[in-house]
Coordinates of C-alpha atoms and ligand atoms in Angstrom, one line a residue:
X74 CA 41.9 -14.1 -2.0
X75 CA 39.3 -11.4 -4.0
X76 CA 35.8 -12.9 -5.2
X77 CA 36.9 -14.8 -8.0
X78 CA 39.4 -17.0 -6.1
X79 CA 36.8 -17.3 -3.6
X80 CA 33.9 -18.6 -5.5
X81 CA 36.5 -20.7 -7.7
X82 CA 37.5 -22.5 -4.3
X83 CA 34.1 -23.3 -3.4
X84 CA 33.3 -24.6 -7.0
X85 CA 36.0 -27.3 -5.8
X86 CA 33.9 -28.1 -2.4
X87 CA 30.8 -28.4 -4.8
X88 CA 32.9 -31.3 -6.8
X89 CA 33.8 -32.8 -3.9
X90 CA 30.7 -32.9 -2.2
X91 CA 29.2 -33.8 -5.6
X92 CA 31.6 -36.7 -5.5
X93 CA 30.9 -38.1 -2.1
X94 CA 27.2 -38.0 -2.8
X95 CA 27.3 -39.7 -6.3
X96 CA 24.8 -42.6 -7.0
X97 CA 23.0 -42.1 -3.6
X98 CA 20.1 -40.3 -4.7
X99 CA 20.2 -37.7 -1.8
X100 CA 17.9 -34.8 -1.2
X101 CA 17.1 -31.4 0.3
X102 CA 14.2 -29.5 1.6
X103 CA 14.3 -25.8 1.6
X104 CA 11.9 -23.2 3.3
X105 CA 12.2 -19.5 2.7
X106 CA 11.1 -16.8 4.8
X107 CA 10.8 -13.0 4.0
X108 CA 11.4 -10.8 1.1
X109 CA 12.3 -11.3 -2.6
X110 CA 16.0 -10.9 -1.7
X111 CA 15.9 -14.1 0.5
X112 CA 13.7 -15.8 -2.2
X113 CA 16.7 -14.8 -4.9
X114 CA 19.7 -16.1 -2.5
X115 CA 18.1 -19.4 -1.9
X116 CA 17.4 -19.8 -6.0
X117 CA 21.3 -19.4 -5.2
X118 CA 21.6 -22.1 -2.4
X119 CA 19.3 -24.3 -4.8
X120 CA 21.7 -24.0 -7.2
X121 CA 24.8 -24.7 -5.2
X122 CA 22.9 -27.9 -3.9
X123 CA 21.7 -29.5 -6.8
X124 CA 25.2 -29.2 -8.4
X125 CA 26.3 -31.0 -5.3
X126 CA 24.2 -33.8 -6.3
X127 CA 21.3 -33.1 -4.3
X128 CA 17.5 -33.0 -5.7
X129 CA 14.6 -30.8 -4.4
X130 CA 12.1 -32.4 -2.0
X131 CA 9.0 -30.7 -0.1
X132 CA 9.0 -33.9 1.8
X133 CA 10.8 -33.1 4.9
X134 CA 10.7 -36.9 5.9
X135 CA 12.6 -37.9 2.4
X136 CA 15.4 -35.1 2.9
X137 CA 18.7 -35.8 3.5
X138 CA 19.4 -32.1 4.1
X139 CA 17.1 -29.1 5.7
X140 CA 17.7 -25.3 4.7
X141 CA 16.1 -22.5 6.4
X142 CA 16.7 -19.2 4.9
X143 CA 15.1 -16.9 7.9
X144 CA 13.6 -13.3 7.8
X145 CA 13.7 -11.3 11.1
X146 CA 12.0 -8.2 9.9
X147 CA 9.2 -8.9 12.4
X148 CA 8.9 -10.7 15.2
X149 CA 6.4 -13.5 14.4
X150 CA 8.9 -15.4 12.1
X151 CA 11.1 -16.1 15.0
X152 CA 8.6 -18.1 17.1
X153 CA 8.0 -20.1 13.5
X154 CA 11.4 -20.7 13.1
X155 CA 12.1 -22.2 16.8
X156 CA 8.5 -24.4 16.3
X157 CA 10.1 -26.0 12.8
X158 CA 14.0 -26.6 14.3
X159 CA 11.8 -28.6 16.9
X160 CA 10.1 -30.3 14.5
X161 CA 13.5 -31.7 13.1
X162 CA 15.1 -32.9 16.0
X163 CA 12.9 -36.3 15.6
X164 CA 13.5 -36.5 11.6
X165 CA 17.2 -36.2 12.2
X166 CA 17.6 -39.1 14.4
X167 CA 15.6 -41.5 11.7
X168 CA 17.1 -40.1 8.7
X169 CA 20.4 -38.4 9.6
X170 CA 19.9 -35.3 8.6
X171 CA 21.7 -32.0 7.9
X172 CA 20.3 -29.0 9.4
X173 CA 21.3 -25.7 7.9
X174 CA 20.0 -22.8 9.2
X175 CA 20.7 -19.0 7.9
X176 CA 19.7 -15.7 6.4
X177 CA 19.1 -12.4 8.1
X178 CA 18.0 -14.1 11.9
X179 CA 21.4 -15.6 11.8
X180 CA 23.0 -12.1 11.9
X181 CA 21.2 -11.7 15.4
X182 CA 23.5 -12.5 18.3
X183 CA 20.8 -13.4 20.7
X184 CA 19.1 -15.7 17.8
X185 CA 22.5 -17.0 17.7
X186 CA 22.9 -17.8 21.1
X187 CA 19.3 -19.1 21.1
X188 CA 20.1 -21.9 18.7
X189 CA 23.2 -23.0 20.0
X190 CA 21.8 -23.1 23.3
X191 CA 18.5 -24.9 22.5
X192 CA 19.2 -26.5 19.4
X193 CA 22.6 -28.0 19.5
X194 CA 21.6 -30.4 16.9
X195 CA 21.7 -27.9 14.2
X196 CA 24.6 -28.7 11.9
X197 CA 25.2 -25.1 10.0
X198 CA 24.4 -21.8 10.9
X199 CA 25.1 -19.2 8.0
X200 CA 24.6 -15.7 7.5
X201 CA 23.8 -13.4 4.8
X202 CA 27.2 -12.5 4.2
X203 CA 28.6 -16.4 3.8
X204 CA 25.6 -17.9 1.7
X205 CA 28.7 -18.6 -1.0
X206 CA 30.2 -20.3 1.7
X207 CA 27.5 -23.4 2.0
X208 CA 29.7 -25.9 -0.4
X209 CA 32.3 -25.7 2.0
X210 CA 30.2 -25.7 5.0
X211 CA 28.8 -29.0 4.0
X212 CA 31.6 -30.7 3.1
X213 CA 33.0 -29.8 6.4
X214 CA 29.9 -31.6 7.9
X215 CA 30.1 -34.3 6.2
X216 CA 34.0 -35.2 5.7
X217 CA 34.9 -34.2 9.5
X218 CA 31.4 -34.4 11.2
X219 CA 32.0 -31.0 12.4
X220 CA 29.1 -28.5 13.6
X221 CA 30.1 -25.3 11.4
X222 CA 29.2 -21.8 12.7
X223 CA 29.6 -19.6 9.4
X224 CA 28.7 -15.9 10.0
X225 CA 30.5 -12.9 9.8
X226 CA 29.5 -9.4 10.7
X227 CA 31.3 -7.2 8.4
X228 CA 30.2 -6.1 5.0
X229 CA 29.9 -8.7 2.8
X230 CA 31.3 -8.9 -1.1
X231 CA 29.7 -8.8 -4.0
X232 CA 29.9 -12.3 -5.7
X233 CA 29.3 -13.4 -9.2
X234 CA 28.1 -16.6 -11.2
X235 CA 26.9 -18.3 -8.5
X236 CA 25.2 -21.2 -9.4
X237 CA 21.2 -20.5 -9.8
X238 CA 18.3 -23.0 -9.8
X239 CA 15.1 -20.4 -10.6
X240 CA 11.6 -20.9 -9.2
X241 CA 9.8 -19.4 -12.4
X242 CA 10.9 -19.8 -16.1
X243 CA 8.9 -16.4 -16.7
X244 CA 9.7 -14.2 -14.1
X245 CA 13.5 -13.7 -13.4
X246 CA 14.4 -12.2 -10.1
X247 CA 18.1 -10.4 -10.3
X248 CA 19.3 -8.6 -7.5
X249 CA 21.3 -5.6 -8.3
X250 CA 22.4 -4.5 -4.7
X251 CA 22.8 -5.7 -1.2
X252 CA 22.6 -4.3 2.2
X253 CA 20.7 -0.6 3.0
X254 CA 22.3 2.4 4.5
X255 CA 19.1 3.7 5.8
X256 CA 18.8 2.7 9.1
X257 CA 14.7 3.6 9.4
X258 CA 14.2 3.8 12.8
X259 CA 12.0 0.7 13.4
X260 CA 14.0 -1.7 10.8
X261 CA 16.6 -4.4 11.3
X262 CA 17.8 -5.0 7.6
X263 CA 20.7 -2.4 7.4
X264 CA 22.1 -4.4 10.9
X265 CA 21.7 -7.6 9.2
X266 CA 22.3 -6.9 6.0
X267 CA 25.5 -4.5 5.8
X268 CA 25.9 -1.4 4.2
X269 CA 24.8 -0.9 0.7
X270 CA 27.0 -2.1 -2.4
X271 CA 26.3 -2.3 -6.1
X272 CA 26.7 -4.9 -8.6
X273 CA 28.3 -3.8 -11.7
X274 CA 26.3 -2.8 -14.4
X275 CA 28.0 -5.3 -16.9
X276 CA 27.3 -8.2 -14.6
X277 CA 23.8 -7.3 -14.6
X278 CA 23.7 -7.1 -18.1
X279 CA 24.9 -10.2 -18.2
X280 CA 22.4 -11.9 -16.1
X281 CA 19.5 -10.4 -18.1
X282 CA 21.0 -11.6 -21.5
X283 CA 21.2 -14.8 -20.4
X284 CA 17.6 -14.8 -18.6
X285 CA 16.4 -13.2 -22.5
X286 CA 18.2 -16.1 -24.0
X287 CA 16.4 -18.4 -22.2
X288 CA 13.1 -17.4 -22.9
X289 CA 12.3 -15.3 -19.3
X290 CA 10.1 -12.7 -20.5
X291 CA 9.7 -10.5 -16.7
X292 CA 12.7 -9.2 -14.8
X293 CA 12.3 -8.0 -11.2
X294 CA 15.5 -6.0 -10.0
X295 CA 16.0 -6.2 -6.7
X296 CA 17.7 -4.2 -3.6
X297 CA 16.7 -2.8 -0.5
X298 CA 16.6 0.8 -1.6
X299 CA 17.2 0.2 -5.8
X300 CA 17.1 3.9 -6.2
X301 CA 20.4 4.2 -5.0
X302 CA 21.7 1.7 -6.7
X303 CA 25.8 2.9 -7.5
X304 CA 25.7 5.9 -4.8
X305 CA 27.9 4.2 -2.5
X306 CA 30.2 3.6 -5.5
X307 CA 30.0 7.0 -7.1
X308 CA 30.8 8.6 -4.0
X309 CA 33.8 6.5 -3.3
X310 CA 35.2 7.6 -6.7
X311 CA 34.8 10.9 -6.3
X312 CA 36.4 10.8 -2.8
X313 CA 39.3 9.0 -4.8
X314 CA 38.8 6.0 -2.4
X315 CA 37.5 4.1 -5.3
X316 CA 39.4 4.1 -8.8
X317 CA 37.4 3.2 -12.0
X318 CA 40.3 1.6 -13.7
X319 CA 38.3 -0.8 -15.8
X320 CA 36.0 1.8 -16.7
X321 CA 32.9 -0.2 -15.0
X322 CA 30.6 2.5 -14.4
X323 CA 31.8 4.5 -17.3
X324 CA 28.3 4.5 -19.4
X325 CA 25.8 3.1 -16.2
X326 CA 26.5 5.1 -13.1
X327 CA 22.7 5.0 -11.6
X328 CA 19.8 3.4 -11.7
X329 CA 18.1 5.4 -14.1
X330 CA 20.8 4.2 -16.7
X331 CA 20.5 0.9 -15.6
X332 CA 16.6 1.0 -16.4
X333 CA 17.5 2.3 -19.6
X334 CA 20.1 -0.1 -20.9
X335 CA 17.7 -3.0 -19.4
X336 CA 14.9 -1.8 -21.5
X337 CA 16.8 -2.4 -24.8
X338 CA 17.6 -6.1 -24.4
X339 CA 15.7 -8.3 -26.8
X340 CA 13.1 -10.6 -25.6
X341 CA 12.3 -9.2 -22.0
X342 CA 8.9 -7.9 -22.2
X343 CA 8.5 -6.6 -18.8
X344 CA 10.7 -4.9 -16.0
X345 CA 9.7 -3.8 -12.6
X346 CA 11.9 -3.1 -9.4
X347 CA 11.3 -3.6 -5.6
X348 CA 12.2 -1.4 -3.7
X349 CA 12.5 2.0 -4.3
X350 CA 12.9 4.7 -1.6
X351 CA 10.5 8.4 -2.1
X352 CA 13.7 10.0 -0.8
X353 CA 15.5 8.9 -3.7
X354 CA 12.9 9.4 -6.5
X355 CA 14.9 11.5 -8.8
X356 CA 13.4 13.0 -11.9
X357 CA 15.8 10.9 -13.7
X358 CA 14.1 7.8 -12.9
X359 CA 11.0 9.1 -13.4
X360 CA 11.8 10.1 -16.9
X361 CA 13.5 6.3 -17.3
X362 CA 10.1 5.0 -16.3
X363 CA 7.9 7.0 -18.7
X364 CA 10.7 6.3 -21.7
X365 CA 11.4 2.7 -21.0
X366 CA 8.1 0.8 -22.6
X367 CA 9.2 -2.3 -21.0
X368 CA 9.3 -0.7 -17.2
X369 CA 5.6 -1.6 -15.6
X370 CA 4.0 1.6 -14.8
X371 CA 3.1 0.2 -11.6
X372 CA 5.2 1.5 -8.8
X373 CA 5.8 0.2 -5.0
X374 CA 6.7 3.1 -3.4
X375 CA 6.9 2.7 0.6
X376 CA 5.0 5.5 2.6
X377 CA 5.5 3.4 6.4
X378 CA 3.5 6.4 7.8
X379 CA 1.4 9.8 6.3
X380 CA 2.5 11.5 9.5
X381 CA 5.1 14.3 8.7
X382 CA 6.2 13.7 12.7
X383 CA 6.5 9.8 12.4
X384 CA 8.1 10.0 8.9
X385 CA 10.9 12.2 11.1
X386 CA 11.0 9.8 14.1
X387 CA 11.0 6.8 11.8
X388 CA 14.1 8.7 10.0
X389 CA 12.6 8.5 6.5
X390 CA 13.6 11.9 5.5
X391 CA 10.9 12.8 3.5
X392 CA 7.7 14.6 4.6
X393 CA 3.5 13.8 4.0
X394 CA 3.7 16.9 1.4
X395 CA 6.8 15.7 -0.4
X396 CA 5.3 12.0 -0.8
X397 CA 2.3 13.4 -2.3
X398 CA 4.2 15.7 -4.5
X399 CA 6.3 13.1 -5.6
X400 CA 3.2 11.0 -6.3
X401 CA 1.8 14.2 -8.2
X402 CA 4.5 14.5 -10.0
X403 CA 4.9 10.9 -11.3
X404 CA 1.4 10.8 -12.2
X405 CA 1.6 13.7 -14.4
X406 CA 5.0 12.4 -16.0
X407 CA 3.4 8.7 -16.1
X408 CA 0.4 8.3 -18.1
X409 CA -1.8 5.8 -16.3
X410 CA 0.9 5.2 -13.6
X411 CA -0.3 3.1 -10.2
X412 CA 0.8 2.7 -6.9
X413 CA 1.5 0.1 -4.0
X414 CA 3.0 0.8 -1.0
X415 CA 3.9 -0.4 2.5
X416 CA 2.4 1.1 5.7
X417 CA 3.4 0.7 9.5
X418 CA 0.6 1.0 11.8
X419 CA 1.3 1.6 15.5
X420 CA 5.2 2.9 15.3
X421 CA 6.3 4.6 18.8
X422 CA 4.8 7.7 19.5
X423 CA 2.0 7.7 16.9
X424 CA -1.2 9.8 18.0
X425 CA -4.5 9.2 16.8
X426 CA -3.8 12.3 14.3
X427 CA -0.8 10.9 13.1
X428 CA -2.9 7.6 11.9
X429 CA -5.3 10.1 10.1
X430 CA -2.5 11.5 8.0
X431 CA -2.1 8.0 7.1
X432 CA -5.7 7.4 6.0
X433 CA -5.3 10.6 4.5
X434 CA -3.0 9.4 2.2
X435 CA -4.1 6.6 1.5
X436 CA -7.2 8.6 0.3
X437 CA -5.7 10.9 -1.5
X438 CA -3.0 8.2 -3.4
X439 CA -5.7 5.8 -4.1
X440 CA -3.3 2.7 -4.2
X441 CA -4.0 -0.5 -5.8
X442 CA -2.4 -2.6 -3.2
X443 CA -1.5 -1.5 0.8
X444 CA 1.0 -3.7 2.1
X445 CA -0.1 -3.2 5.8
X446 CA 2.1 -4.2 9.1
X447 CA 1.5 -3.7 12.7
X448 CA 4.7 -2.3 14.0
X449 CA 7.5 -5.2 15.5
X450 CA 9.9 -4.0 18.1
X451 CA 13.6 -5.2 16.8
X452 CA 16.3 -5.3 19.4
X453 CA 19.0 -3.1 18.2
X454 CA 16.7 -0.6 16.6
X455 CA 16.2 2.9 17.8
X456 CA 12.3 2.3 17.8
X457 CA 12.5 -0.3 20.2
X458 CA 14.5 2.3 22.8
X459 CA 11.9 4.4 22.3
X460 CA 9.2 5.7 25.1
X461 CA 5.5 5.7 24.4
X462 CA 5.4 2.6 22.8
X463 CA 1.6 2.0 21.4
X464 CA -0.7 -0.8 23.2
X465 CA -0.9 -3.6 21.1
X466 CA -4.9 -3.3 21.5
X467 CA -4.7 0.2 19.7
X468 CA -2.2 -1.1 17.1
X469 CA -4.7 -3.8 16.3
X470 CA -7.8 -1.2 16.2
X471 CA -5.7 1.0 13.9
X472 CA -4.7 -2.0 11.6
X473 CA -8.3 -2.9 11.3
X474 CA -9.6 0.5 10.2
X475 CA -6.8 0.7 7.6
X476 CA -7.2 -2.3 6.3
X477 CA -10.9 -1.4 5.7
X478 CA -10.4 1.9 4.2
X479 CA -7.9 -0.3 1.9
X480 CA -10.1 -2.8 1.1
X481 CA -13.1 -0.5 0.4
X482 CA -10.9 1.7 -2.0
X483 CA -9.5 -1.2 -3.9
X484 CA -13.0 -2.9 -4.3
X485 CA -14.3 0.4 -5.9
X486 CA -11.6 1.1 -8.0
X487 CA -11.6 -2.7 -9.5
X488 CA -15.1 -2.0 -10.8
X489 CA -13.4 0.0 -13.4
X490 CA -11.5 -3.0 -15.1
X491 CA -15.1 -5.1 -15.3
X492 CA -16.0 -5.6 -18.8
X493 CA -12.8 -4.2 -20.3
X494 CA -9.9 -6.3 -22.1
X495 CA -6.3 -6.3 -20.5
X496 CA -3.0 -8.0 -22.2
X497 CA -2.1 -10.1 -19.5
X498 CA 1.0 -12.0 -18.3
X499 CA -0.4 -15.5 -17.3
X500 CA 1.9 -16.7 -14.5
X501 CA 0.5 -20.0 -13.8
X502 CA -2.3 -21.9 -12.2
X503 CA -4.3 -20.1 -9.4
X504 CA -3.2 -21.0 -5.7
X505 CA -6.6 -21.3 -4.3
X506 CA -8.5 -22.8 -7.3
X507 CA -6.8 -25.0 -10.2
X508 CA -9.3 -23.9 -12.8
X509 CA -8.0 -20.4 -13.2
X510 CA -5.0 -19.0 -14.3
X511 CA -3.1 -15.9 -12.3
X512 CA -2.6 -13.0 -14.1
X513 CA -1.0 -9.5 -14.1
X514 CA -1.9 -6.8 -16.4
X515 CA 0.6 -4.9 -18.6
X516 CA 0.4 -2.0 -15.2
X517 CA 0.3 -4.7 -12.2
Ligands
SAH235 N1 13.8 -1.6 1.9 C1 11.9 -1.6 1.5 C2 11.5 -2.8 2.4 C3 12.2 -3.0 3.8 S1 11.3 -4.6 4.7 C4 11.5 -0.5 1.7 O1 12.4 0.2 2.5 O2 10.6 0.2 1.6 C5 9.5 -4.2 4.1 C6 8.8 -3.9 4.6 O3 8.5 -4.3 6.0 C7 9.2 -2.2 5.1 O4 8.7 -1.1 4.1 C8 8.2 -1.9 6.4 O5 6.7 -1.4 5.8 C9 8.0 -3.8 7.0 N2 8.7 -3.2 8.0 C10 10.1 -3.1 7.9 N3 10.6 -3.0 10.0 C11 9.3 -3.4 10.6 C12 8.7 -4.0 11.8 N4 9.9 -3.4 12.8 N5 7.6 -3.7 12.4 C13 6.6 -3.6 11.2 N6 6.9 -3.6 9.8 C14 8.5 -3.5 9.6
SF4_236 FE1 14.6 -1.0 6.2 FE2 14.4 1.9 5.7 FE3 16.3 0.1 4.9 FE4 14.1 -0.4 4.0 S1 15.2 1.6 3.6 S2 15.2 -1.8 4.7 S3 12.8 0.2 5.6 S4 16.1 0.7 6.8
F3S237 FE1 13.2 -10.4 6.0 FE2 16.1 -10.3 5.8 FE3 14.4 -9.7 3.6 S1 15.1 -9.5 7.5 S2 12.7 -8.7 4.9 S3 14.6 -11.6 4.6 S4 16.2 -8.2 3.5

């Protein structure tokens, strides 16, 4: 079966389930952990569920179906998930609730074991490559009263045209590629999301045009390494293992060209993307950002560490100097460009000197925003096997020092906006104060 036939088969299951569910006023609740890619997967899950006749509720006690879409990038999510599944046991007894747990954590064998052993009342477990099969899984549970485990450990395919129920009607997330080939030594993502595979340019353009027609103003292009978009496909074409007979990649064969094509779509006002990798930030991408007026001049450029020694251990494939040069090059090419970043504190072998290098890069670049993480050991990654792990206490102390530096820098930086007028896209009410609106300015 090819991808189209597989999706058609699932559409039949959607019809079957919606027939069974007719006039029952059934509800689902969903909890999404992790990154924007997971959120976008959840939007597709919600789309399928709503076509199957479920409507959304935030109240677990009113739900007939509970879905948890999990993340395993750091350890703290595990305890939280197990606590949550534990809470469902009583509710399941009362309401005959169907429980489905999916996402990245389910691709980890030891987690799957634990769920089977300790939470045998979970009805469905699904992985990152089988989200599209949820209609079939749900059908089997309802019709056959059967527990379903639907996880595959190969690299998933690219499925198009799944139903989708988006969280926002202003900002639309568009996943452009799946998986990751980088194997940074601390990171679990390549093991749970498989190898890189990109969507066809025409499918992405079609999705963005549909969003523009519906009135969406902002597009966020998603992938673990967006600036290697189509790289695997181009390598396969060069090797002769993939033939582009339909001319799918004739006009657009890189991330830079994709940006330029999306920039031309009428109605869209802003384009952002996460995450690019510094090692793949080629000049064509920098020029595309500079030339495309809709692309936000606010770039998320994950640093992870400022120490060349640590970057090598992390398998990041750039040095401190290369990162700083890249920032300089971008500042030169793109007027008023601003940066945000991700930093990991306390990876194995990090010395005081290494950490000082990280602080040094933070001082030099002057990030608008820094997402800071304490290193969390992940089973199955090289980082977990390394000796000289850093004691928790030192990790926390360094984290606090980094946090203080970042906060001080941002406070000083924000002063320059006081009294200025900025064009903003209002995104909704503030989460903290209903009398205020949340906004992002053109750069941000
Ligand atoms: N593909 C993206 C982000 C992936 S995960 C990138 O390469 O930038 C998001 C962030 O989580 C990473 O940037 C990293 O800072 C952090 N992270 C990943 N693994 C981690 C770990 N084991 N412990 C702590 N933080 C981690
Ligand atoms: Fe993880 Fe590195 Fe891939 Fe990002 S690029 S997902 S940090 S392995
Ligand atoms: Fe987490 Fe999976 Fe995203 S591990 S960060 S939800 S790709």
